[in-house]
Amino acid sequence: MTVSYSGFECNGRVLPTVTQILSSDGKYLTRKKAAGLRNSKENVKRSRDGRERGLSIHRSMNNYILHGETDIEPQYLDYWGGIYEWLRLLDIKPYFAEKPVLPELSFMQQGEMSCVWSDRYRYAGVPDLVGNVAGVDAVVEFKTSSHPYTKNYSRDQFHKYHEWHSFSQAALQCVAYGQAFNELTDFSIRTGIIIVATPTESQFITIEGDE
């Protein structure tokens, strides 16, 4: 298993990542280009800051899930607080937390690299968490955001499109990772959970079955 700009190489075949596939969506690219044209320097900085924040939060999330404690950089405490409240309340038994946790899943890791992949649909990726959450096997994606997510959208609420688009991208990640995990194992995961943290609130969003 290796990784390149083209994706992950699994079983001798380079597979695009879930993120790459979602980022190639035409509407996403048009919106991203328009935002860049409006204020390129500001948007580049916002994107870079968001990536750094996400990496820091994910490191803290992994440490807490696997070891029960963690450190967090002070500038991200507002975001971490929302995620921590859910982690503290939920009974989580991790199977995969950005790398295999169960010994029988060690084939998903090679060196420092870990991923799940679908030979059927030809993609690969790294889920934030796959495990048993409060008695339910689920894929969990952790998100930090400047805005809340919304599950419902209509054209009469155009100002909420960005909130719905963020939800739909995260939901598709959950579905894709669940499909790949099921292909590779004897699990049958049909639940996705998105935990969203903004500086002022947090959300726990579930996706069930064929929803």
GROMACS .gro file of N, CA and C in nm, residues 40-112:
model
  219
   40SER      N    1  -0.908   3.595  -0.313
   40SER     CA    2  -0.820   3.480  -0.317
   40SER      C    3  -0.730   3.471  -0.194
   41LYS      N    4  -0.668   3.579  -0.152
   41LYS     CA    5  -0.578   3.573  -0.037
   41LYS      C    6  -0.651   3.532   0.089
   42GLU      N    7  -0.769   3.591   0.110
   42GLU     CA    8  -0.845   3.558   0.230
   42GLU      C    9  -0.889   3.413   0.229
   43ASN      N   10  -0.931   3.363   0.113
   43ASN     CA   11  -0.978   3.225   0.106
   43ASN      C   12  -0.864   3.125   0.117
   44VAL      N   13  -0.748   3.158   0.063
   44VAL     CA   14  -0.632   3.070   0.079
   44VAL      C   15  -0.595   3.058   0.226
   45LYS      N   16  -0.594   3.170   0.297
   45LYS     CA   17  -0.562   3.169   0.439
   45LYS      C   18  -0.666   3.091   0.517
   46ARG      N   19  -0.794   3.112   0.485
   46ARG     CA   20  -0.901   3.042   0.556
   46ARG      C   21  -0.889   2.891   0.533
   47SER      N   22  -0.857   2.852   0.410
   47SER     CA   23  -0.842   2.710   0.379
   47SER      C   24  -0.724   2.651   0.454
   48ARG      N   25  -0.613   2.721   0.457
   48ARG     CA   26  -0.494   2.673   0.528
   48ARG      C   27  -0.521   2.662   0.678
   49ASP      N   28  -0.585   2.764   0.734
   49ASP     CA   29  -0.617   2.761   0.877
   49ASP      C   30  -0.710   2.645   0.909
   50GLY      N   31  -0.806   2.621   0.819
   50GLY     CA   32  -0.900   2.511   0.841
   50GLY      C   33  -0.831   2.376   0.840
   51ARG      N   34  -0.735   2.358   0.749
   51ARG     CA   35  -0.660   2.231   0.744
   51ARG      C   36  -0.578   2.211   0.871
   52GLU      N   37  -0.511   2.317   0.916
   52GLU     CA   38  -0.430   2.306   1.037
   52GLU      C   39  -0.518   2.277   1.158
   53ARG      N   40  -0.633   2.342   1.165
   53ARG     CA   41  -0.727   2.317   1.276
   53ARG      C   42  -0.776   2.172   1.271
   54GLY      N   43  -0.811   2.126   1.153
   54GLY     CA   44  -0.861   1.990   1.139
   54GLY      C   45  -0.758   1.886   1.180
   55LEU      N   46  -0.632   1.906   1.139
   55LEU     CA   47  -0.526   1.811   1.176
   55LEU      C   48  -0.506   1.808   1.327
   56SER      N   49  -0.509   1.926   1.390
   56SER     CA   50  -0.490   1.932   1.535
   56SER      C   51  -0.605   1.864   1.609
   57ILE      N   52  -0.728   1.893   1.567
   57ILE     CA   53  -0.845   1.832   1.632
   57ILE      C   54  -0.844   1.681   1.613
   58HIS      N   55  -0.807   1.634   1.495
   58HIS     CA   56  -0.807   1.490   1.470
   58HIS      C   57  -0.700   1.419   1.552
   59ARG      N   58  -0.586   1.481   1.568
   59ARG     CA   59  -0.484   1.421   1.656
   59ARG      C   60  -0.537   1.408   1.798
   60SER      N   61  -0.602   1.513   1.846
   60SER     CA   62  -0.657   1.511   1.983
   60SER      C   63  -0.767   1.407   1.995
   61MET      N   64  -0.854   1.400   1.895
   61MET     CA   65  -0.963   1.303   1.895
   61MET      C   66  -0.910   1.161   1.901
   62ASN      N   67  -0.808   1.132   1.819
   62ASN     CA   68  -0.749   0.998   1.817
   62ASN      C   69  -0.687   0.962   1.952
   63ASN      N   70  -0.612   1.055   2.008
   63ASN     CA   71  -0.549   1.030   2.137
   63ASN      C   72  -0.652   1.003   2.245
   64TYR      N   73  -0.761   1.079   2.243
   64TYR     CA   74  -0.864   1.062   2.346
   64TYR      C   75  -0.933   0.926   2.330
   65ILE      N   76  -0.968   0.891   2.207
   65ILE     CA   77  -1.038   0.764   2.184
   65ILE      C   78  -0.950   0.645   2.222
   66LEU      N   79  -0.822   0.651   2.188
   66LEU     CA   80  -0.733   0.537   2.208
   66LEU      C   81  -0.672   0.534   2.348
   67HIS      N   82  -0.654   0.651   2.411
   67HIS     CA   83  -0.581   0.655   2.538
   67HIS      C   84  -0.659   0.720   2.652
   68GLY      N   85  -0.773   0.783   2.622
   68GLY     CA   86  -0.855   0.843   2.727
   68GLY      C   87  -0.810   0.979   2.773
   69GLU      N   88  -0.709   1.035   2.708
   69GLU     CA   89  -0.663   1.169   2.743
   69GLU      C   90  -0.594   1.230   2.622
   70THR      N   91  -0.582   1.362   2.625
   70THR     CA   92  -0.519   1.429   2.511
   70THR      C   93  -0.484   1.572   2.548
   71ASP      N   94  -0.401   1.633   2.466
   71ASP     CA   95  -0.372   1.776   2.475
   71ASP      C   96  -0.432   1.844   2.354
   72ILE      N   97  -0.466   1.971   2.366
   72ILE     CA   98  -0.521   2.046   2.255
   72ILE      C   99  -0.459   2.184   2.253
   73GLU      N  100  -0.426   2.231   2.134
   73GLU     CA  101  -0.368   2.364   2.122
   73GLU      C  102  -0.471   2.468   2.164
   74PRO      N  103  -0.431   2.568   2.242
   74PRO     CA  104  -0.526   2.663   2.301
   74PRO      C  105  -0.618   2.731   2.200
   75GLN      N  106  -0.568   2.760   2.081
   75GLN     CA  107  -0.650   2.833   1.983
   75GLN      C  108  -0.766   2.749   1.929
   76TYR      N  109  -0.764   2.619   1.957
   76TYR     CA  110  -0.870   2.533   1.906
   76TYR      C  111  -0.962   2.481   2.017
   77LEU      N  112  -0.950   2.535   2.135
   77LEU     CA  113  -1.030   2.487   2.248
   77LEU      C  114  -1.179   2.501   2.223
   78ASP      N  115  -1.221   2.609   2.159
   78ASP     CA  116  -1.365   2.629   2.133
   78ASP      C  117  -1.421   2.517   2.046
   79TYR      N  118  -1.343   2.474   1.947
   79TYR     CA  119  -1.388   2.365   1.860
   79TYR      C  120  -1.381   2.231   1.933
   80TRP      N  121  -1.271   2.210   2.004
   80TRP     CA  122  -1.253   2.083   2.074
   80TRP      C  123  -1.361   2.059   2.178
   81GLY      N  124  -1.407   2.165   2.244
   81GLY     CA  125  -1.507   2.150   2.349
   81GLY      C  126  -1.632   2.079   2.300
   82GLY      N  127  -1.678   2.115   2.179
   82GLY     CA  128  -1.799   2.052   2.126
   82GLY      C  129  -1.781   1.905   2.096
   83ILE      N  130  -1.665   1.869   2.040
   83ILE     CA  131  -1.636   1.728   2.009
   83ILE      C  132  -1.616   1.649   2.138
   84TYR      N  133  -1.544   1.709   2.232
   84TYR     CA  134  -1.515   1.639   2.358
   84TYR      C  135  -1.643   1.603   2.433
   85GLU      N  136  -1.743   1.691   2.431
   85GLU     CA  137  -1.868   1.663   2.501
   85GLU      C  138  -1.932   1.535   2.450
   86TRP      N  139  -1.927   1.514   2.318
   86TRP     CA  140  -1.985   1.391   2.263
   86TRP      C  141  -1.898   1.270   2.293
   87LEU      N  142  -1.767   1.285   2.280
   87LEU     CA  143  -1.677   1.173   2.310
   87LEU      C  144  -1.690   1.129   2.455
   88ARG      N  145  -1.708   1.225   2.543
   88ARG     CA  146  -1.719   1.195   2.686
   88ARG      C  147  -1.847   1.120   2.717
   89LEU      N  148  -1.955   1.153   2.646
   89LEU     CA  149  -2.086   1.094   2.675
   89LEU      C  150  -2.104   0.956   2.611
   90LEU      N  151  -2.039   0.933   2.496
   90LEU     CA  152  -2.063   0.812   2.419
   90LEU      C  153  -1.970   0.698   2.463
   91ASP      N  154  -2.024   0.578   2.463
   91ASP     CA  155  -1.944   0.458   2.488
   91ASP      C  156  -1.890   0.411   2.353
   92ILE      N  157  -1.761   0.433   2.329
   92ILE     CA  158  -1.702   0.405   2.198
   92ILE      C  159  -1.602   0.290   2.209
   93LYS      N  160  -1.622   0.190   2.125
   93LYS     CA  161  -1.525   0.081   2.113
   93LYS      C  162  -1.469   0.087   1.971
   94PRO      N  163  -1.349   0.141   1.954
   94PRO     CA  164  -1.296   0.163   1.819
   94PRO      C  165  -1.246   0.035   1.752
   95TYR      N  166  -1.276   0.024   1.622
   95TYR     CA  167  -1.220  -0.082   1.540
   95TYR      C  168  -1.107  -0.026   1.453
   96PHE      N  169  -1.128   0.098   1.408
   96PHE     CA  170  -1.033   0.166   1.319
   96PHE      C  171  -1.042   0.314   1.354
   97ALA      N  172  -0.929   0.375   1.390
   97ALA     CA  173  -0.928   0.518   1.424
   97ALA      C  174  -0.812   0.582   1.348
   98GLU      N  175  -0.838   0.606   1.219
   98GLU     CA  176  -0.738   0.654   1.123
   98GLU      C  177  -0.627   0.551   1.101
   99LYS      N  178  -0.634   0.441   1.172
   99LYS     CA  179  -0.549   0.324   1.151
   99LYS      C  180  -0.615   0.208   1.223
  100PRO      N  181  -0.581   0.084   1.189
  100PRO     CA  182  -0.647  -0.030   1.253
  100PRO      C  183  -0.622  -0.034   1.403
  101VAL      N  184  -0.727  -0.066   1.477
  101VAL     CA  185  -0.717  -0.085   1.622
  101VAL      C  186  -0.728  -0.233   1.654
  102LEU      N  187  -0.820  -0.303   1.589
  102LEU     CA  188  -0.833  -0.447   1.608
  102LEU      C  189  -0.721  -0.521   1.535
  103PRO      N  190  -0.660  -0.620   1.598
  103PRO     CA  191  -0.550  -0.694   1.533
  103PRO      C  192  -0.588  -0.755   1.399
  104GLU      N  193  -0.713  -0.801   1.388
  104GLU     CA  194  -0.754  -0.866   1.264
  104GLU      C  195  -0.767  -0.770   1.146
  105LEU      N  196  -0.757  -0.639   1.175
  105LEU     CA  197  -0.763  -0.540   1.067
  105LEU      C  198  -0.625  -0.489   1.027
  106SER      N  199  -0.521  -0.554   1.076
  106SER     CA  200  -0.385  -0.506   1.051
  106SER      C  201  -0.350  -0.505   0.902
  107PHE      N  202  -0.421  -0.584   0.821
  107PHE     CA  203  -0.395  -0.586   0.677
  107PHE      C  204  -0.428  -0.452   0.612
  108MET      N  205  -0.502  -0.364   0.683
  108MET     CA  206  -0.535  -0.231   0.631
  108MET      C  207  -0.421  -0.132   0.649
  109GLN      N  208  -0.313  -0.175   0.711
  109GLN     CA  209  -0.199  -0.087   0.736
  109GLN      C  210  -0.073  -0.145   0.675
  110GLN      N  211   0.006  -0.057   0.613
  110GLN     CA  212   0.137  -0.094   0.562
  110GLN      C  213   0.233   0.017   0.598
  111GLY      N  214   0.326  -0.010   0.686
  111GLY     CA  215   0.415   0.096   0.735
  111GLY      C  216   0.335   0.199   0.811
  112GLU      N  217   0.353   0.325   0.773
  112GLU     CA  218   0.280   0.434   0.838
  112GLU      C  219   0.145   0.460   0.774
   0.00000   0.00000   0.00000
